XYZ file of C-alpha atoms in Angstrom:
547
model
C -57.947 17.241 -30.319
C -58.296 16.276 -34.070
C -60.331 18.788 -35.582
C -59.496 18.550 -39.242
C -58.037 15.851 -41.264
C -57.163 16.249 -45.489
C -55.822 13.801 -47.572
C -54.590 13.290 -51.117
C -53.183 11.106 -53.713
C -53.295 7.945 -51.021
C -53.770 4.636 -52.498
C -57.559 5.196 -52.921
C -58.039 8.154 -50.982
C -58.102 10.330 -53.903
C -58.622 13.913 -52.089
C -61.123 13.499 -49.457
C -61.564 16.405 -46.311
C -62.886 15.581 -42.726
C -63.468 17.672 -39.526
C -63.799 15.742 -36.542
C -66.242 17.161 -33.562
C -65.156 16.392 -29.520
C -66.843 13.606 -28.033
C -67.058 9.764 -30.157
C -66.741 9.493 -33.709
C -67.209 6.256 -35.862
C -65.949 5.876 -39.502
C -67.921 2.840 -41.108
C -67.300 1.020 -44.129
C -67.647 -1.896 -46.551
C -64.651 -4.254 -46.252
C -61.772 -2.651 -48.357
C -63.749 0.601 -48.743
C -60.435 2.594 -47.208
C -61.120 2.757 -43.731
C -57.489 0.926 -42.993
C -56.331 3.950 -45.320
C -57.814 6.768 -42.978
C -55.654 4.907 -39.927
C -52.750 4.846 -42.103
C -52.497 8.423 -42.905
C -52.515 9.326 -39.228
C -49.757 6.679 -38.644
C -47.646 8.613 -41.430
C -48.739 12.426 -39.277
C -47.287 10.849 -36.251
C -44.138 9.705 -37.332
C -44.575 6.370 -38.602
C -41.712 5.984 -42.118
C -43.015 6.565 -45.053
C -43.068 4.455 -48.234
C -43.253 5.625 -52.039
C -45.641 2.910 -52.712
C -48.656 4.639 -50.381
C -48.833 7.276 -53.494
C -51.886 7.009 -55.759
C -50.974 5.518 -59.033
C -50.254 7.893 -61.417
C -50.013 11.035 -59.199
C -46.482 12.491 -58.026
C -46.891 12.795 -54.389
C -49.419 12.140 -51.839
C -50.210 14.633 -48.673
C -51.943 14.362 -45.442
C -52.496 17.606 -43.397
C -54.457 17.365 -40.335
C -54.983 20.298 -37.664
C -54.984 19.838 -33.713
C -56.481 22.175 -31.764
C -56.221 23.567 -29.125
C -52.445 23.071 -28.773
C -51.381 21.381 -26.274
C -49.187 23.340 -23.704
C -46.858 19.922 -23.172
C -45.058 20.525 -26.408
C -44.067 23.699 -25.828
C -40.246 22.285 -25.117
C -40.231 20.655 -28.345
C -41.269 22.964 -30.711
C -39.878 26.949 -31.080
C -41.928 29.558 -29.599
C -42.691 31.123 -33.296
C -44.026 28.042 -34.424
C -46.743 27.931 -31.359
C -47.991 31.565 -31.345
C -51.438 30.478 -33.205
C -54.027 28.565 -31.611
C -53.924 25.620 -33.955
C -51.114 22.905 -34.825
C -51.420 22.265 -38.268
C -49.617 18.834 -39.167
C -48.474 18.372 -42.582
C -46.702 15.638 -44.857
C -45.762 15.149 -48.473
C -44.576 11.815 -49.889
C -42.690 12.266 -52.810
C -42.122 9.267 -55.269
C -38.860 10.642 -56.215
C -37.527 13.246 -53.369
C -38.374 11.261 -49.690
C -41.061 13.698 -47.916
C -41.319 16.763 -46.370
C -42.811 17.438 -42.940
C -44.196 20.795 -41.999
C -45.679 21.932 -38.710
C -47.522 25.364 -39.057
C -45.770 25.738 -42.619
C -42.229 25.316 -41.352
C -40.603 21.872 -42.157
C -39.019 19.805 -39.381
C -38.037 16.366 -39.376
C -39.080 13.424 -38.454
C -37.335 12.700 -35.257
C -39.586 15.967 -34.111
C -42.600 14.588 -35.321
C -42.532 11.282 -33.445
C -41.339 13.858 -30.545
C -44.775 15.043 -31.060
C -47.277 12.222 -31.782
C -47.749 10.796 -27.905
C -49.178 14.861 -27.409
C -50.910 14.514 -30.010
C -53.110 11.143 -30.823
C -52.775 7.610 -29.282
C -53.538 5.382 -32.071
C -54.008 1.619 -30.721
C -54.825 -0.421 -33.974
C -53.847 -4.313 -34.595
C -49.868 -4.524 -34.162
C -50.663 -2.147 -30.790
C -53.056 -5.550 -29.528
C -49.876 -7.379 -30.341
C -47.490 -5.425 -28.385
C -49.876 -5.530 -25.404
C -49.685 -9.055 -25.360
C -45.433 -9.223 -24.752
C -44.610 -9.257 -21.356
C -41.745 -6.813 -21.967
C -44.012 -4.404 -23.078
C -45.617 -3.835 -19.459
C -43.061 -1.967 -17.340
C -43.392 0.897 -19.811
C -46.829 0.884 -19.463
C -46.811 1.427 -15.484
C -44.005 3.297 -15.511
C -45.525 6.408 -17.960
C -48.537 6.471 -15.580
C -46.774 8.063 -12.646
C -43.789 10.301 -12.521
C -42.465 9.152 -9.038
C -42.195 6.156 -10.585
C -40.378 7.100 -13.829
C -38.154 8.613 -11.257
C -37.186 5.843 -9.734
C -36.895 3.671 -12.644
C -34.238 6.023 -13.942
C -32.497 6.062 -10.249
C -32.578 2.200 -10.929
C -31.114 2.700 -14.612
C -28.306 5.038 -13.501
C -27.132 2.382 -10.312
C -27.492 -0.495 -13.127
C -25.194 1.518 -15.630
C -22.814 2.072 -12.379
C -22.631 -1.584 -11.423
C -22.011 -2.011 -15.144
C -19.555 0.007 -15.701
C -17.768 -1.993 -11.735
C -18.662 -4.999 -13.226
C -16.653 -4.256 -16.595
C -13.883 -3.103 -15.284
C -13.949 -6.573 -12.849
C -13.852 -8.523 -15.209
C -11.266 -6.323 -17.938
C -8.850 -6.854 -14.937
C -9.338 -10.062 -14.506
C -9.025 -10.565 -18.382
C -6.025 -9.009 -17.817
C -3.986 -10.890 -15.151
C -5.194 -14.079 -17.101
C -3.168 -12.519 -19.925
C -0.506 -11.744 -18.249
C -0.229 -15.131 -16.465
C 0.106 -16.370 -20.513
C 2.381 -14.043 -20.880
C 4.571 -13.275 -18.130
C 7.246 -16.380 -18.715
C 7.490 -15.274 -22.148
C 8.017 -11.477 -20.995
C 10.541 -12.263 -18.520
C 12.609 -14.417 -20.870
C 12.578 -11.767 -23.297
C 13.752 -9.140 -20.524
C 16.390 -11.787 -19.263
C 17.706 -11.341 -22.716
C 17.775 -7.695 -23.079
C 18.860 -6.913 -19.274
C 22.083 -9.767 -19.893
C 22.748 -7.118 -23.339
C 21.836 -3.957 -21.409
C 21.602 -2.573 -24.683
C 22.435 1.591 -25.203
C 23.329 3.659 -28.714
C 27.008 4.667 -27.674
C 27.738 0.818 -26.503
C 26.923 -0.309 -29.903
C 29.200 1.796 -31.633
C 32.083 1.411 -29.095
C 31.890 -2.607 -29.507
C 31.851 -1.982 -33.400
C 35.190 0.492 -32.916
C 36.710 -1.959 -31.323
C 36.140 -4.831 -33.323
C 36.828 -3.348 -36.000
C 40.221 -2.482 -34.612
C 41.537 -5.332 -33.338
C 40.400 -7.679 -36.310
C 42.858 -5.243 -38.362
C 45.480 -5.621 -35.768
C 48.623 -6.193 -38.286
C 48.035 -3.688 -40.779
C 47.160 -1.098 -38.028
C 50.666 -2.365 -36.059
C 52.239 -2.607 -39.519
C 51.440 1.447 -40.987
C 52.290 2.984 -37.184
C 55.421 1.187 -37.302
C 56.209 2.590 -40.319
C 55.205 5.778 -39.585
C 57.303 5.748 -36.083
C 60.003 4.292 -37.731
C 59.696 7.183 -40.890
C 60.392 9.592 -37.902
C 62.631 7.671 -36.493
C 65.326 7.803 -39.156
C 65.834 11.784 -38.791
C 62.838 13.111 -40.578
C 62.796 15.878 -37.377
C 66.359 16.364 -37.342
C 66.577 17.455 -41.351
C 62.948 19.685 -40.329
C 64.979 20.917 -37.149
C 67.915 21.864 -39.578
C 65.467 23.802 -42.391
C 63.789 25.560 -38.941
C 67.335 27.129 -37.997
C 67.804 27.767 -41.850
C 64.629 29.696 -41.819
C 64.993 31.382 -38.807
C 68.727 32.912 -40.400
C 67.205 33.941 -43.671
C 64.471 35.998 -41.941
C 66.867 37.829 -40.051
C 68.600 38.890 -44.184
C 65.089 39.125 -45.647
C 61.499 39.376 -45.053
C 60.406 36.268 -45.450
C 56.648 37.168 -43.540
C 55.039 34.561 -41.887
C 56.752 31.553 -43.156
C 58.919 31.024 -40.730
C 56.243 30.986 -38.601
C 54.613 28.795 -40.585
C 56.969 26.013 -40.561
C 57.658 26.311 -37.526
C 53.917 25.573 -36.032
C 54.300 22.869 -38.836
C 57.217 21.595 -37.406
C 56.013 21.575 -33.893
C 52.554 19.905 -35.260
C 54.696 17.279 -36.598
C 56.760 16.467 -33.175
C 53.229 16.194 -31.389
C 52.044 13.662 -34.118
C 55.524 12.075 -33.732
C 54.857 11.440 -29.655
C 51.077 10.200 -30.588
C 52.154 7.659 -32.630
C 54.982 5.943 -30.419
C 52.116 6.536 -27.991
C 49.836 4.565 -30.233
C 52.057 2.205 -30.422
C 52.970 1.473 -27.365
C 49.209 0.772 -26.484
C 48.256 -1.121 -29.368
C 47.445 -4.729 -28.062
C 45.539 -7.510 -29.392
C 43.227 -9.672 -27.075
C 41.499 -12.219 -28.457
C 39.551 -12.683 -25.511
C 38.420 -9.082 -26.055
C 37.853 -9.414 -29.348
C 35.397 -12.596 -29.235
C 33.771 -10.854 -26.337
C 33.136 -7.651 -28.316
C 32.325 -9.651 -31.526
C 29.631 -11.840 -29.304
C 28.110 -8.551 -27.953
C 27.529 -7.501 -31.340
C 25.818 -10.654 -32.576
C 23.290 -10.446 -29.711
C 22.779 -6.992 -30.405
C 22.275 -7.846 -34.522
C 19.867 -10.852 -33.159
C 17.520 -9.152 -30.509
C 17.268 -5.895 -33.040
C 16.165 -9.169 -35.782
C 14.089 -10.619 -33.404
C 12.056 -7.758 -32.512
C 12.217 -5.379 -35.829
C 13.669 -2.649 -34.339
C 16.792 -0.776 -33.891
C 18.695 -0.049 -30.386
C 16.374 2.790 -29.288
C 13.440 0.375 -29.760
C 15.440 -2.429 -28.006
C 15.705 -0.106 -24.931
C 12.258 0.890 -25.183
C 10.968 -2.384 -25.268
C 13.159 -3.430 -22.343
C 11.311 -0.207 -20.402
C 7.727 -1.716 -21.532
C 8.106 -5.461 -20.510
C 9.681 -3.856 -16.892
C 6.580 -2.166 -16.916
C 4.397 -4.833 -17.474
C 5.870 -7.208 -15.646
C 5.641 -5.021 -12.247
C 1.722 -5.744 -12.915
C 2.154 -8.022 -10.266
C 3.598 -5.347 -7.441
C 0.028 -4.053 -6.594
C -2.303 -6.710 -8.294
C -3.616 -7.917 -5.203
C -4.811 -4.465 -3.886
C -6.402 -3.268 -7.664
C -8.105 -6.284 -7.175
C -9.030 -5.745 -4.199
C -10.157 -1.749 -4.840
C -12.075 -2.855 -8.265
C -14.266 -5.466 -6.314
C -14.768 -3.297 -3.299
C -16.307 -1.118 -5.783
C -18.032 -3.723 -7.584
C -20.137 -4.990 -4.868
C -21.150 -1.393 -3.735
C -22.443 -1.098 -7.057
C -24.261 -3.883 -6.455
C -25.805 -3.636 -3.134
C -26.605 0.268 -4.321
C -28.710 -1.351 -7.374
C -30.062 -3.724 -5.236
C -31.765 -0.852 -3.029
C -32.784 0.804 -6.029
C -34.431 -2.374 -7.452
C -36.789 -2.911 -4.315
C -37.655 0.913 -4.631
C -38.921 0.941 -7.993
C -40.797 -2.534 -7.720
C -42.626 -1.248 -4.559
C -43.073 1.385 -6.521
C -45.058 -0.096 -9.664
C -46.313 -2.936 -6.966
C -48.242 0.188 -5.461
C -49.388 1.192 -8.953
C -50.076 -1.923 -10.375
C -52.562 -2.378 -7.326
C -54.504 0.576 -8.363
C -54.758 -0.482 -12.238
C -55.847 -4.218 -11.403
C -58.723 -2.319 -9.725
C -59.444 0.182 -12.869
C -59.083 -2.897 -15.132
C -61.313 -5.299 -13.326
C -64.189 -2.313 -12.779
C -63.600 -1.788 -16.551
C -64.111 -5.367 -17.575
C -67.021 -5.638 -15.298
C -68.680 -2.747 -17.890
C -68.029 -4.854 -20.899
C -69.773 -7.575 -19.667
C -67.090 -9.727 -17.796
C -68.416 -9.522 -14.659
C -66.744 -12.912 -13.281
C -62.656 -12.032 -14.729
C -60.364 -11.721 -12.211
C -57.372 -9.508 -13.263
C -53.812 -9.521 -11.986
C -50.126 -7.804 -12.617
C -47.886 -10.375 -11.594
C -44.031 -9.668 -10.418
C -41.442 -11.967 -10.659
C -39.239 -12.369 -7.448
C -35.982 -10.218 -7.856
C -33.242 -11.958 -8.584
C -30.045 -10.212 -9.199
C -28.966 -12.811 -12.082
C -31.848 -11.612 -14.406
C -31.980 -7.631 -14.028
C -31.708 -5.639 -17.057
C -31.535 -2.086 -17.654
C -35.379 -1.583 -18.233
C -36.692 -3.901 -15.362
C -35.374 -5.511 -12.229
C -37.578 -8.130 -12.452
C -40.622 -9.449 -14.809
C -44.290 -8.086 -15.243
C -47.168 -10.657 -16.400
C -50.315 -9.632 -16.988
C -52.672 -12.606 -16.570
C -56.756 -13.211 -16.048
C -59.142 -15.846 -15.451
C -62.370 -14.859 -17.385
C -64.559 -18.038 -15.266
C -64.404 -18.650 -11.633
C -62.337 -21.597 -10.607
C -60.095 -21.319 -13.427
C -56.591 -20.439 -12.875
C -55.241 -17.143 -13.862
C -52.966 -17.352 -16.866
C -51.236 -15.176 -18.938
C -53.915 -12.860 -20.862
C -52.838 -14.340 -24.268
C -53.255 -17.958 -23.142
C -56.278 -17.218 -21.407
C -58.528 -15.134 -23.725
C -60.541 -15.999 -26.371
C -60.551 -14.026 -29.559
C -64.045 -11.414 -27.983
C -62.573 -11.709 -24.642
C -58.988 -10.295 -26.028
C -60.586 -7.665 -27.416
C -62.789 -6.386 -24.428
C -59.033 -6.967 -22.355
C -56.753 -5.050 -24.494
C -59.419 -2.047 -24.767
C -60.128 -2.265 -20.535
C -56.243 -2.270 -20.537
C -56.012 0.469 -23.105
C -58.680 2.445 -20.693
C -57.484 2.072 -17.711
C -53.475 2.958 -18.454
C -54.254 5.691 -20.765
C -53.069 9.521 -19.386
C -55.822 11.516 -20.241
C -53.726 14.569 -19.044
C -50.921 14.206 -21.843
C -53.208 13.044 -25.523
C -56.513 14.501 -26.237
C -57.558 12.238 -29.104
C -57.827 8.108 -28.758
C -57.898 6.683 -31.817
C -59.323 2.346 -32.153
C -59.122 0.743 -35.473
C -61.630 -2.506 -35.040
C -61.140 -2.837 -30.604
C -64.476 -4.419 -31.018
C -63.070 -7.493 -32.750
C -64.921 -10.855 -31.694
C -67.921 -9.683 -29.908
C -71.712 -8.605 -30.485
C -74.844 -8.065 -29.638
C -75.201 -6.492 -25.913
C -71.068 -7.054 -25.487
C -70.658 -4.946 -28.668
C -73.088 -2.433 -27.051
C -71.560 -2.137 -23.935
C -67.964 -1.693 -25.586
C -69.919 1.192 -27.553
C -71.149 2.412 -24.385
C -67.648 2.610 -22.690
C -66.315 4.331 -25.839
C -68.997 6.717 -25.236
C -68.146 7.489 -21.713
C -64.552 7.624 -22.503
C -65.115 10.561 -24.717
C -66.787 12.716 -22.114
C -63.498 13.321 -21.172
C -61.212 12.568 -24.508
C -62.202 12.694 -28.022
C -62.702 9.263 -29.486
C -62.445 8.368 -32.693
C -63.078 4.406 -33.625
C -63.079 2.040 -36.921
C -65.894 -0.492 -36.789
C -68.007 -2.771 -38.340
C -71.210 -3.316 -35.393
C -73.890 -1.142 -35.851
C -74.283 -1.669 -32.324
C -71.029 0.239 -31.620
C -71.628 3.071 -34.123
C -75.153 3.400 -32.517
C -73.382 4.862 -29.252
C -70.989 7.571 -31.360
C -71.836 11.140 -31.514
C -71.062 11.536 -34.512
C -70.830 9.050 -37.393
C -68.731 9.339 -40.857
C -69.393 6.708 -43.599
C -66.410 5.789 -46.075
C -68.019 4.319 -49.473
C -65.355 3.343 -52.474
C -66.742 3.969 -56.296
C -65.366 3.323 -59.699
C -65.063 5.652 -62.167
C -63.850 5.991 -65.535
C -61.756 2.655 -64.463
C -60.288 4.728 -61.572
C -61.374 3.566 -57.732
C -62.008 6.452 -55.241
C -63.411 6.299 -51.351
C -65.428 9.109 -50.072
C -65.995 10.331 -46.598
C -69.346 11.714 -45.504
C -70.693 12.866 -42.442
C -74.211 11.031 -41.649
C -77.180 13.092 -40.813
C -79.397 11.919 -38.551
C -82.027 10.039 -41.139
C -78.772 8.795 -43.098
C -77.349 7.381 -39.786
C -81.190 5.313 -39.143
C -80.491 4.002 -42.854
C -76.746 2.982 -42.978
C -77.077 1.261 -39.421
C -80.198 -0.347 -40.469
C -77.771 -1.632 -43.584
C -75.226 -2.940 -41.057
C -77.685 -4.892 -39.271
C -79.248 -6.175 -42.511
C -78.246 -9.066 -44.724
C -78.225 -6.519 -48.149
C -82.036 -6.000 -47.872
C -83.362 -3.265 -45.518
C -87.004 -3.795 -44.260
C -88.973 -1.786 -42.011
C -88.274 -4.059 -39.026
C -84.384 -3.456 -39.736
C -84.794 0.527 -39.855
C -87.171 0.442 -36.057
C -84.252 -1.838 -35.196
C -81.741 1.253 -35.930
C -83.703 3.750 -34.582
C -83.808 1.395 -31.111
C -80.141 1.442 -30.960
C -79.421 5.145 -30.895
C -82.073 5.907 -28.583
């Protein structure tokens, strides 16, 4: 529970210091006397973002420190051991106008994402946006579904199949994306491979068509130099090399000549092989046009396609492997079809299952609450409401991930009237009493030791504000309960009862906190009741209300 709570530099809240006592608490106030403020800071201890602008003007920071104790065993997985050895949980953030904040838990700083880790252990703080939330039908699954671990079970059974038939659906549907692609495509694809299968494109074909070309379009000058050559021959170039060979071969038998006769004569025999390669040459040389416009139309395809698709004759092969690849989409289309939406409706009749398990499940639960809320409403003087937690039928067209269907919460406060949804059907006092039966009756008092209510007496008065004092009251035998209100005749059933009063001072504004004695408590309720004058009548009227 909330034991002590300090707080400095906040708008107004200058540096004021509070312990809190188990059972019910009020804090009581003139309008605008800070009471909004004390709310506020606790928001900013349990995680809520922080804001500069809170900071007192003229002061550098602002701090809020507040200390739980006992602490509660449930955090134990969130915090390290170290940091849990004392018997107290001591809370504690700075606001800095210029640096962000710092957070410390029993003087070692964490961060925020551990903080709001640690708030729903901690406090349950329902003020004016939590009325709100309790009014948006999207808002009620969770609040059934952290009542009862069987069913938080099953909900996330029911997440995991809906993430499955996801995940089947998905890849339905990125197949069938696909074949309607391909369908585009496919004509387009297969022309493109017509072209590239009629070239059959490879590196060494490329360069044998350019060879080629390249010969035969310089036909007569290639005829004309091997002619020449043969011809050179021919005339007895051998026969005078033959003669110098026999001349060598003489002289090295008179003189040693070393290895040049050697020499020429590999020289010689060199040029007789050259000699038979050329009349070979030309022999074979033979023009084809037909071969040539053959080999020259090759090569324009080949200069197009590479064109075409940017790329050279590697990439023109590749991309002839690709489209084949593609285009044999078609061999086993049918049975991935087939397969995918096999799987697909699995997935679906398996969240199906799951969906009628988790609504019997918070149908079971819901039957229990409509009983806690209707007994509750009963105490705060709505004896005649009739209370329900509607499900929509389930229909497999509007699941989503949190819900398999949706949860109403609806009332009739007269008899005869219809039941309607709780916002349509409660009046401003009525809403009030709702939300706090509501807040009641789905609270776990097993996980937060301190309640927190800024103004759930909104709209009523006179014995309705005294019986929502009185259920307050009873609340806190088992949960401390700490309330903002403005009805004496709620403050009349707290235990304990802390005034905030704002002053001015040397220009400066301040609010002060002070804990009411028992003769202060007769006068400041006998101030609430009165219309700025306090008469006798006013003070027996006080003392009445806290007996």
């Amino acid at each position: 529970m909330l034991t002590h709570l300090k707080i400095q530099n906040l708008a107004i809240l200058e540096n004021i210091e509070v312990s809190f006592q188990t059972g019910f608490t009020v804090l009581t106030g003139e309008t605008g006397a800070g009471k909004s403020l004390v709310l506020d800071a606790l928001h900013l201890l349990l995680g809520e973002r922080a804001s500069s602008e809170v900071i007192r003007a003229h002061a550098d920071f602002s701090k809020i420190q507040a200390v739980f104790e006992p602490v509660p065993r449930s955090i134990s997985g969130i915090l390290d051991a170290e940091l849990l050895e004392d018997e107290s949980l001591i809370i504690e953030r700075t606001i800095y106008k210029d640096k962000g904040n710092v957070i410390k838990v029993n003087g070692s700083i964490v961060p925020l994402t551990v903080l709001k880790e640690l708030a729903p252990y901690l406090a349950d703080l329902h003020g004016q946006a939590d009325t709100r939330s309790l009014l948006r039908p999207r808002f009620y699954p969770f609040l059934l579904d952290h009542l009862s671990p069987d069913v938080r079970e099953k909900k996330a059974v029911y997440q995991a199949a809906y993430h499955a038939y996801q995940v089947a659906l998905e890849a339905v549907q990125s197949f069938e994306q696909a074949v309607e692609d391909f369908e585009k495509e496919a004509a387009f694809m297969t022309f493109q491979l017509q072209e590239l299968d009629t070239l059959d494109p490879s590196v060494a074909d490329e360069e044998t068509l350019k060879t080629t070309v390249q010969e035969m379009e310089n036909h007569d000058q290639i005829y004309h130099h091997l002619k020449s050559i043969e011809e050179g021959f021919a005339r007895g170039a051998l026969s005078d090399l033959n003669a110098l060979s026999r001349s060598f071969d003489k002289l090295a038998s008179l003189k040693d000549m070393n290895d040049l006769p050697e020499r020429f004569q590999s020289t010689l025999l060199e040029l007789e092989d050259i000699d038979q390669s050329i009349r070979s040459m030309v022999h074979q040389l033979d023009f084809d046009p037909k071969t040539l416009a053959a080999s020259q139309d090759r090569l324009v395809l080949y200069d197009r396609l590479k064109r075409k698709h940017k790329t050279d004759v590697s990439g023109l092969i590749a991309l002839r492997e690709s489209l084949k690849e593609k285009l044999s989409f078609t061999d086993d289309q049918a049975s991935q079809e087939a397969a995918l939406k096999k799987t697909l409706a699995a997935a679906e009749k398996d969240l199906k299952e799951k969906a009628v398990r988790l609504n019997d499940a918070r149908q079971a639960l819901a039957k229990e609450k409509i009983d806690d809320v209707t007994s509750l409403l009963k105490r705060l003087s709505l004896d005649h409401a009739v209370f329900e937690i509607t499900f929509s039928p389930l229909d497999f067209a509007s699941f989503s991930e949190q819900s398999p269907n949706t949860l109403d919460f609806q009332l009739t406060p007269n008899p005869g009237e219809p039941l309607k949804s709780i916002h349509k059907a409660a009046s401003g006092g009525e809403l009030s009493r709702i939300m706090l039966a509501i807040k009641v009756a789905f609270l776990k008092k097993d996980q937060v030791s301190t309640l927190i209510f800024d103004e759930i007496d909104t709209g009523v008065s006179g014995k309705v504000a005294a019986n929502v004092g009185q259920l307050l009251q009873t609340i806190s035998e088992e949960i401390q309960v700490i309330a903002i209100t403005h009805l004496p005749q709620v403050a009349a059933k707290a235990h304990h009862h802390i005034v905030i009063e704002k002053t001015v001072d040397a220009g400066r504004t301040r609010a002060s906190l002070n804990v009411l004695s028992a003769d202060a408590r007769i006068e400041h309720l006998a101030e609430m009741l009165s219309d700025g004058t306090l008469t006798d009548d006013q003070r027996m009227s006080a003392k009445a209300l806290l007996q």
